[in-house]
Short mmCIF file of C-alpha atoms in Angstrom, two decimals:
data_model
loop_
_atom_site.label_atom_id
_atom_site.label_comp_id
_atom_site.label_asym_id
_atom_site.label_seq_id
_atom_site.Cartn_x
_atom_site.Cartn_y
_atom_site.Cartn_z
CA MET A 1 -9.32 -5.99 -2.41
CA SER A 2 -9.96 -6.72 -6.08
CA HIS A 3 -10.13 -10.40 -6.82
CA THR A 4 -10.80 -12.54 -9.88
CA PRO A 5 -11.19 -16.33 -10.04
CA VAL A 6 -8.33 -18.01 -11.87
CA ASN A 7 -8.70 -21.18 -13.94
CA ARG A 8 -6.26 -23.53 -12.20
CA ALA A 9 -6.21 -25.78 -15.29
CA ASP A 10 -4.27 -23.02 -17.03
CA PRO A 11 -1.07 -22.88 -14.95
CA GLN A 12 0.82 -19.62 -14.62
CA THR A 13 4.53 -19.60 -15.23
CA PRO A 14 6.33 -17.82 -12.38
CA HIS A 15 7.58 -14.94 -14.48
CA GLN A 16 4.98 -14.56 -17.18
CA ASP A 17 5.08 -11.39 -19.26
CA LEU A 18 6.44 -8.43 -17.26
CA HIS A 19 6.04 -9.99 -13.80
CA SER A 20 9.81 -10.50 -13.43
CA GLU A 21 12.69 -11.57 -15.62
CA GLN A 22 14.22 -13.50 -12.72
CA GLY A 23 12.95 -16.01 -10.21
CA GLY A 24 14.45 -17.15 -6.95
CA LEU A 25 17.69 -19.13 -6.81
CA ARG A 26 18.17 -22.31 -4.82
CA GLY A 27 18.23 -21.53 -1.12
CA GLU A 28 16.75 -18.03 -1.43
CA HIS A 29 13.73 -16.86 0.52
CA PRO A 30 10.63 -18.78 -0.68
CA GLY A 31 8.33 -15.81 -0.12
CA ARG A 32 5.77 -17.67 1.99
CA ALA A 33 5.44 -19.59 5.25
CA ARG A 34 4.77 -23.32 5.43
CA ASN A 35 2.21 -23.13 8.24
CA PRO A 36 1.05 -19.57 9.03
CA VAL A 37 -1.10 -18.89 12.08
CA VAL A 38 -3.92 -17.36 9.96
CA LYS A 39 -4.35 -16.01 6.44
CA VAL A 40 -5.70 -12.45 6.45
CA ALA A 41 -8.07 -11.61 3.62
CA ASP A 42 -7.20 -7.97 3.00
CA LEU A 43 -6.00 -4.67 4.41
CA ALA A 44 -8.97 -3.22 6.32
CA TRP A 45 -7.90 0.34 7.23
CA LEU A 46 -5.00 2.50 8.38
CA GLU A 47 -4.86 4.38 11.70
CA PHE A 48 -3.44 7.89 12.15
CA GLU A 49 -3.42 10.64 14.76
CA LYS A 50 -3.65 14.33 13.81
CA PRO A 51 -4.31 17.49 15.85
CA ASP A 52 -6.66 19.12 13.30
CA LEU A 53 -9.53 16.89 12.17
CA ASP A 54 -11.19 19.70 10.21
CA ARG A 55 -8.09 20.18 8.07
CA ALA A 56 -7.72 16.41 7.67
CA GLU A 57 -11.33 16.07 6.52
CA ALA A 58 -10.96 18.95 4.04
CA PHE A 59 -7.98 17.26 2.36
CA ALA A 60 -9.73 13.89 2.46
CA ARG A 61 -12.69 15.36 0.60
CA ASP A 62 -10.41 16.95 -2.02
CA PHE A 63 -8.45 13.68 -2.42
CA GLY A 64 -11.70 11.76 -3.00
CA PHE A 65 -12.70 10.09 0.27
CA ALA A 66 -16.21 10.10 1.71
CA THR A 67 -16.78 10.53 5.44
CA ALA A 68 -18.15 7.36 7.04
CA ALA A 69 -18.42 8.77 10.57
CA ARG A 70 -17.24 11.83 12.49
CA THR A 71 -17.11 12.57 16.20
CA GLU A 72 -15.22 15.16 18.19
CA ARG A 73 -12.24 12.80 18.48
CA GLU A 74 -12.45 10.48 15.43
CA LEU A 75 -12.81 10.75 11.67
CA TRP A 76 -13.59 7.59 9.68
CA LEU A 77 -12.98 7.82 5.92
CA ARG A 78 -14.23 5.42 3.26
CA GLY A 79 -14.35 4.72 -0.47
CA THR A 80 -17.36 3.97 -2.67
CA PHE A 81 -17.00 0.17 -2.53
CA ALA A 82 -18.93 -1.77 0.08
CA GLY A 83 -16.80 -3.06 2.95
CA SER A 84 -14.77 -1.54 5.76
CA PRO A 85 -13.60 2.08 6.07
CA CYS A 86 -10.23 3.01 4.50
CA MET A 87 -8.82 5.11 7.32
CA VAL A 88 -9.45 6.35 10.84
CA ILE A 89 -7.87 9.60 12.06
CA ARG A 90 -8.01 10.24 15.80
CA ARG A 91 -7.36 13.58 17.41
CA GLY A 92 -3.85 13.64 18.93
CA PRO A 93 -1.12 16.11 19.90
CA VAL A 94 1.02 15.44 16.78
CA SER A 95 0.51 14.03 13.29
CA ARG A 96 1.67 10.42 13.20
CA PHE A 97 0.93 7.04 11.68
CA ILE A 98 -0.19 4.46 14.23
CA GLY A 99 -0.42 1.22 12.24
CA PRO A 100 -2.41 -0.94 9.82
CA ALA A 101 -5.51 -3.07 10.41
CA PHE A 102 -5.95 -6.27 8.39
CA ARG A 103 -9.27 -8.03 7.79
CA ALA A 104 -9.61 -11.56 9.13
CA ALA A 105 -11.18 -14.03 6.71
CA GLU A 106 -13.38 -15.42 9.51
CA SER A 107 -14.24 -14.35 13.04
CA ALA A 108 -12.76 -17.64 14.34
CA ASP A 109 -9.34 -16.56 12.99
CA LEU A 110 -9.22 -13.90 15.71
CA ASP A 111 -9.64 -16.56 18.41
CA ARG A 112 -6.88 -18.69 16.87
CA LEU A 113 -4.56 -15.69 16.53
CA ALA A 114 -5.17 -14.63 20.13
CA ARG A 115 -4.57 -18.15 21.42
CA VAL A 116 -1.29 -18.63 19.55
CA THR A 117 0.12 -15.16 20.28
CA GLY A 118 -1.14 -14.81 23.85
CA SER A 119 -3.29 -11.81 22.92
CA THR A 120 -6.89 -10.89 23.68
CA VAL A 121 -9.87 -10.48 21.37
CA ARG A 122 -11.60 -7.16 22.08
CA ASP A 123 -14.61 -5.29 20.77
CA ILE A 124 -13.73 -2.24 18.67
CA ASP A 125 -15.59 1.02 18.08
CA VAL A 126 -15.80 0.94 14.29
CA PRO A 127 -18.87 1.93 12.22
CA GLY A 128 -21.06 -1.18 12.35
CA GLY A 129 -19.12 -2.74 15.24
CA GLY A 130 -16.55 -5.53 15.29
CA ARG A 131 -13.78 -7.38 17.13
CA SER A 132 -10.01 -7.20 16.89
CA VAL A 133 -6.70 -8.61 18.10
CA THR A 134 -3.83 -6.13 18.43
CA LEU A 135 -0.27 -7.38 17.89
CA LEU A 136 3.15 -5.74 17.63
CA ASP A 137 5.32 -6.46 14.59
CA PRO A 138 9.15 -6.59 14.90
CA SER A 139 9.43 -2.98 13.70
CA GLY A 140 7.27 -1.83 16.60
CA PHE A 141 4.07 -1.11 14.64
CA PRO A 142 0.77 -1.98 16.35
CA VAL A 143 -1.01 -4.29 13.90
CA ARG A 144 -4.72 -4.97 14.28
CA VAL A 145 -6.48 -7.97 12.81
CA VAL A 146 -10.19 -7.19 12.69
CA HIS A 147 -13.52 -8.75 11.87
CA CYS A 148 -16.34 -6.25 11.31
CA ALA A 149 -19.92 -7.10 12.19
CA GLU A 150 -21.36 -5.07 9.30
CA GLN A 151 -20.13 -3.79 5.97
CA LEU A 152 -20.52 -0.20 4.86
CA PRO A 153 -22.99 -0.04 1.94
CA LEU A 154 -22.00 0.67 -1.66
CA LEU A 155 -21.91 4.37 -2.63
CA PRO A 156 -22.41 5.81 -6.13
CA GLY A 157 -19.10 5.52 -8.00
CA GLN A 158 -17.27 7.43 -10.69
CA GLN A 159 -18.05 5.83 -14.04
CA PRO A 160 -15.15 5.04 -16.42
CA LEU A 161 -15.14 6.98 -19.66
CA VAL A 162 -16.10 5.22 -22.88
CA LEU A 163 -12.95 5.12 -25.06
CA ASN A 164 -12.34 4.64 -28.77
CA PHE A 165 -9.58 2.16 -29.70
CA GLY A 166 -8.59 2.13 -33.37
CA THR A 167 -11.49 0.56 -35.26
CA ASP A 168 -13.31 -0.25 -32.02
CA GLN A 169 -15.26 3.00 -32.00
CA ARG A 170 -17.80 2.98 -29.20
CA ARG A 171 -18.18 6.76 -28.82
CA THR A 172 -19.55 8.76 -31.79
CA ASN A 173 -21.21 12.18 -31.96
CA VAL A 174 -20.34 12.66 -28.29
CA THR A 175 -17.45 14.70 -26.92
CA GLN A 176 -15.19 13.60 -24.07
CA ARG A 177 -14.92 16.04 -21.15
CA PRO A 178 -13.84 14.45 -17.86
CA PRO A 179 -15.25 16.59 -15.04
CA ARG A 180 -12.76 18.59 -12.97
CA GLU A 181 -13.61 17.04 -9.63
CA PRO A 182 -11.95 14.89 -6.95
CA SER A 183 -10.95 11.37 -7.98
CA ARG A 184 -13.57 9.31 -6.21
CA ILE A 185 -11.76 6.75 -4.02
CA GLN A 186 -13.06 3.21 -4.44
CA ARG A 187 -11.01 1.41 -1.78
CA LEU A 188 -7.73 1.16 0.10
CA GLY A 189 -5.15 -0.80 -1.90
CA HIS A 190 -1.85 -1.00 0.01
CA VAL A 191 0.53 0.53 2.51
CA VAL A 192 4.33 0.81 2.28
CA LEU A 193 6.47 0.75 5.43
CA GLU A 194 10.19 1.35 6.05
CA THR A 195 11.99 -0.79 8.62
CA ARG A 196 15.51 -1.33 9.98
CA VAL A 197 14.69 -5.01 10.62
CA PHE A 198 13.44 -5.97 7.20
CA ALA A 199 13.94 -9.76 7.29
CA ARG A 200 12.44 -10.17 10.76
CA THR A 201 9.45 -7.98 9.90
CA LEU A 202 8.81 -9.70 6.57
CA ASN A 203 8.93 -13.16 8.14
CA TRP A 204 6.53 -12.05 10.88
CA TYR A 205 3.88 -11.02 8.33
CA LEU A 206 4.33 -14.29 6.42
CA ASP A 207 4.34 -16.52 9.52
CA THR A 208 1.65 -14.73 11.52
CA LEU A 209 -0.76 -13.31 8.91
CA GLY A 210 -0.18 -15.81 6.09
CA MET A 211 0.81 -13.24 3.46
CA ILE A 212 2.93 -14.20 0.43
CA VAL A 213 5.55 -12.32 -1.60
CA SER A 214 4.88 -11.22 -5.18
CA ASP A 215 8.26 -9.57 -5.86
CA PHE A 216 11.60 -9.21 -4.09
CA LEU A 217 14.11 -6.43 -4.81
CA PHE A 218 17.80 -6.78 -3.95
CA LEU A 219 20.80 -4.46 -3.96
CA ASP A 220 23.28 -4.57 -6.82
CA GLY A 221 26.15 -6.89 -5.90
CA GLN A 222 24.44 -7.94 -2.65
CA ARG A 223 21.88 -10.51 -3.75
CA ASP A 224 23.65 -13.15 -1.66
CA ARG A 225 22.72 -11.11 1.44
CA GLY A 226 19.03 -11.40 0.64
CA PRO A 227 16.36 -8.93 -0.50
CA THR A 228 15.89 -5.42 0.82
CA MET A 229 12.32 -4.88 -0.38
CA ALA A 230 9.27 -7.12 -0.70
CA PHE A 231 5.87 -6.56 -2.30
CA VAL A 232 3.51 -8.75 -0.30
CA ARG A 233 -0.06 -9.87 -1.07
CA CYS A 234 -2.78 -11.75 0.75
CA ASP A 235 -3.26 -15.43 -0.01
CA GLN A 236 -6.80 -16.24 -1.11
CA GLY A 237 -5.91 -19.37 -3.03
CA SER A 238 -7.23 -19.38 -6.58
CA LEU A 239 -8.73 -15.89 -6.21
CA ALA A 240 -6.42 -13.38 -7.89
CA VAL A 241 -5.83 -10.44 -5.56
CA ASP A 242 -3.79 -7.23 -5.53
CA HIS A 243 -0.11 -7.68 -6.41
CA HIS A 244 0.70 -6.09 -3.06
CA THR A 245 -1.32 -5.21 -0.02
CA LEU A 246 1.81 -4.42 1.99
CA ALA A 247 5.29 -3.43 0.85
CA LEU A 248 8.31 -3.39 3.17
CA HIS A 249 11.75 -1.98 2.51
CA LEU A 250 14.97 -1.77 4.46
CA GLY A 251 16.03 1.75 5.41
CA PRO A 252 17.45 3.90 8.18
CA GLY A 253 13.99 4.87 9.40
CA THR A 254 11.01 3.04 10.85
CA GLY A 255 7.71 4.34 9.65
CA TYR A 256 5.02 5.03 7.10
CA VAL A 257 6.12 5.68 3.50
CA HIS A 258 2.83 5.92 1.62
CA SER A 259 -0.61 4.40 1.19
CA ALA A 260 -2.51 3.82 -2.05
CA TYR A 261 -6.18 4.17 -2.97
CA GLN A 262 -7.85 2.81 -6.08
CA VAL A 263 -9.79 5.07 -8.44
CA THR A 264 -11.67 4.32 -11.65
CA ASP A 265 -9.20 4.94 -14.47
CA LEU A 266 -6.45 7.16 -15.88
CA ASP A 267 -8.83 10.06 -16.53
CA SER A 268 -9.92 9.94 -12.90
CA ILE A 269 -6.27 10.08 -11.80
CA ALA A 270 -5.44 12.96 -14.14
CA ALA A 271 -8.56 15.08 -13.61
CA GLY A 272 -8.39 14.51 -9.87
CA GLY A 273 -4.76 15.55 -9.93
CA GLU A 274 -5.64 18.82 -11.65
CA TYR A 275 -8.28 19.40 -8.98
CA LEU A 276 -5.69 18.88 -6.21
CA LYS A 277 -3.13 21.10 -7.96
CA GLU A 278 -5.63 23.94 -8.29
CA ARG A 279 -6.18 23.79 -4.53
CA GLY A 280 -2.49 24.14 -3.75
CA TYR A 281 -1.58 20.60 -2.73
CA GLN A 282 1.91 19.22 -3.48
CA ARG A 283 2.37 16.46 -6.03
CA SER A 284 5.21 14.15 -4.97
CA TRP A 285 5.53 12.14 -8.20
CA GLY A 286 3.39 11.21 -11.18
CA ILE A 287 1.62 10.44 -13.40
CA GLY A 288 3.21 7.17 -14.53
CA ARG A 289 2.97 3.37 -14.56
CA HIS A 290 4.86 1.15 -12.12
CA ILE A 291 6.79 -2.01 -12.97
CA GLN A 292 6.19 -4.14 -9.85
CA GLY A 293 2.39 -4.17 -9.70
CA SER A 294 1.91 -2.30 -13.02
CA GLN A 295 -0.35 0.35 -11.43
CA LEU A 296 -1.01 3.71 -13.00
CA PHE A 297 0.03 6.07 -10.20
CA ASP A 298 0.00 9.64 -8.95
CA TYR A 299 1.44 10.59 -5.53
CA TRP A 300 0.43 13.58 -3.40
CA ARG A 301 1.30 15.06 0.00
CA ASP A 302 -1.42 15.95 2.47
CA PRO A 303 -1.10 19.07 4.69
CA ASP A 304 0.75 16.99 7.32
CA HIS A 305 3.23 15.77 4.65
CA PHE A 306 1.93 12.19 4.56
CA MET A 307 2.16 10.68 1.06
CA LEU A 308 -0.97 9.20 -0.55
CA GLU A 309 -1.33 7.59 -3.97
CA HIS A 310 -4.16 7.45 -6.47
CA PHE A 311 -3.84 4.24 -8.52
CA ALA A 312 -5.73 2.26 -11.14
CA ASP A 313 -5.24 -0.90 -13.23
CA GLY A 314 -3.00 -2.91 -10.91
CA ASP A 315 -1.86 -6.52 -11.34
CA LEU A 316 -3.88 -9.33 -9.76
CA PHE A 317 -2.14 -12.59 -8.75
CA SER A 318 -3.48 -15.88 -7.44
CA CYS A 319 -1.46 -18.06 -5.04
CA ASP A 320 0.13 -19.95 -7.99
CA VAL A 321 2.37 -17.05 -9.05
CA GLU A 322 5.84 -17.34 -7.52
CA PRO A 323 7.98 -14.42 -6.34
CA GLY A 324 9.97 -12.45 -8.88
CA TRP A 325 13.45 -11.10 -8.13
CA ALA A 326 14.82 -7.84 -9.52
CA PRO A 327 17.60 -5.36 -8.66
CA MET A 328 16.50 -2.29 -6.74
CA SER A 329 16.91 1.01 -8.60
CA ALA A 330 15.18 4.36 -8.90
CA SER A 331 14.85 3.94 -12.65
CA GLY A 332 13.19 0.55 -12.10
CA LEU A 333 10.23 2.08 -10.29
CA ALA A 334 8.28 3.01 -13.43
CA GLN A 335 7.74 1.83 -17.00
CA TRP A 336 6.96 5.40 -18.07
CA GLY A 337 6.36 8.77 -16.49
CA PRO A 338 8.42 11.70 -15.24
CA PRO A 339 11.74 11.02 -13.50
CA VAL A 340 11.30 9.90 -9.92
CA THR A 341 11.60 12.80 -7.49
CA ARG A 342 13.82 13.17 -4.43
CA ASP A 343 10.69 13.87 -2.42
CA PHE A 344 9.20 10.50 -3.36
CA LEU A 345 12.47 8.67 -2.63
CA GLY A 346 12.88 10.45 0.69
CA THR A 347 16.44 11.41 -0.21
CA ASN A 348 16.20 15.15 0.46
CA PRO A 349 19.09 15.88 2.86
CA SER A 350 18.13 17.18 6.29
CA PRO A 351 19.50 17.11 9.85
CA ALA A 352 16.67 14.75 10.83
CA LYS A 353 17.59 12.31 8.05
CA LEU A 354 21.26 12.39 9.07
CA ARG A 355 20.32 11.66 12.70
CA GLU A 356 18.14 8.81 11.50
CA VAL A 357 21.05 7.28 9.56
CA MET A 358 23.50 7.62 12.44
CA THR A 359 21.03 6.08 14.89
CA ALA A 360 20.41 3.15 12.55
CA LEU A 361 24.11 2.47 12.01
CA ARG A 362 24.70 2.35 15.77
CA GLY A 363 21.70 0.15 16.52
CA ASP A 364 21.04 -3.59 16.60
CA ASN A 365 19.38 -3.96 13.20
CA GLU A 366 19.98 -5.04 9.61
CA LEU A 367 21.44 -1.78 8.32
CA ASP A 368 25.24 -1.58 8.06
CA PRO A 369 27.56 0.65 5.99
CA ALA A 370 27.54 -1.74 3.00
CA ARG A 371 23.74 -1.90 3.01
CA LEU A 372 23.47 1.87 3.37
CA LEU A 373 25.85 2.52 0.46
CA GLY A 374 23.95 -0.01 -1.63
CA LEU A 375 20.65 1.73 -0.90
CA MET A 376 22.15 5.13 -1.77
CA LYS A 377 23.48 3.74 -5.06
CA ALA A 378 20.12 2.14 -5.88
CA MET A 379 18.22 5.37 -5.28
CA SER A 380 20.53 7.28 -7.63
CA SER A 381 20.54 4.68 -10.44
#
């Protein structure tokens, strides 16, 4: 997690600059819990299963990960920053996302979390060792909260290019040639999940893990029914942290949408994208700049069709910044860049998608015909 101390004597208005044109109305969701069980410090890693670890490691190398550890049954991937790994992939019969692991601020937080939730603190087999508590969120995702005994050491990073800006000319008599190589991942930034029980799942992360909302999105004409998407960050007080560590949105499915990994700068995103394209990987959407979070982005599909994002230059918020509220729309996903693709939105028609919708509409969840029509309208606007 990136973090920067904020001068609390210089108060932030809730919707400064491009954060959000609208704030919450009286009686709307406050975006944080009054007395959470713990406050997690960051997203530690993501857990997947895949049948072919060799293929997974080959893509990981091309995308810009380094291998932290490899056994016959497990592959641990990392970035260049010191800290925990970014991802663990275990050998399994099918490719699937298991769940996220969040980093506890202190080891004692695991004991408190276990006591309150009736769980057990267990040792985990992670490079360097550690302990964890495993919970189940309302969507059915296993959620680990971990405390690692040792940090992975810093690796050599990709240096940002020296740029000339108008009369601020720092580069003379030297050409600029970004190397055609993988974007070197620095760290895991966030994960996005789809859920049929959005409100229950959001409240669980706020109440249990102490996370706070940066931005809410709502459907046109349905704001009175509450938000349908939330960008959620960790609460480290006056330390400014990533605009979102977790994003949740209401939908007919329950599952992984994408995960995002920080790289050095725009040239790293672009040159790394050319490297991936030359090796036959599928770009999902990019390059552009988001609105909520402001990140420069580029989205790719791995060989198992999981979506991963390279990002740089994201917003950092301290606990003083209140949630913004904005209407959900496809056109509102980016300040600039190519039009959003159907692949990124997940709106390509298929029998599996139709079954997903029909199952959701029949189930005990928060999706009903009005919500579904609103989501369809938002994704086409």
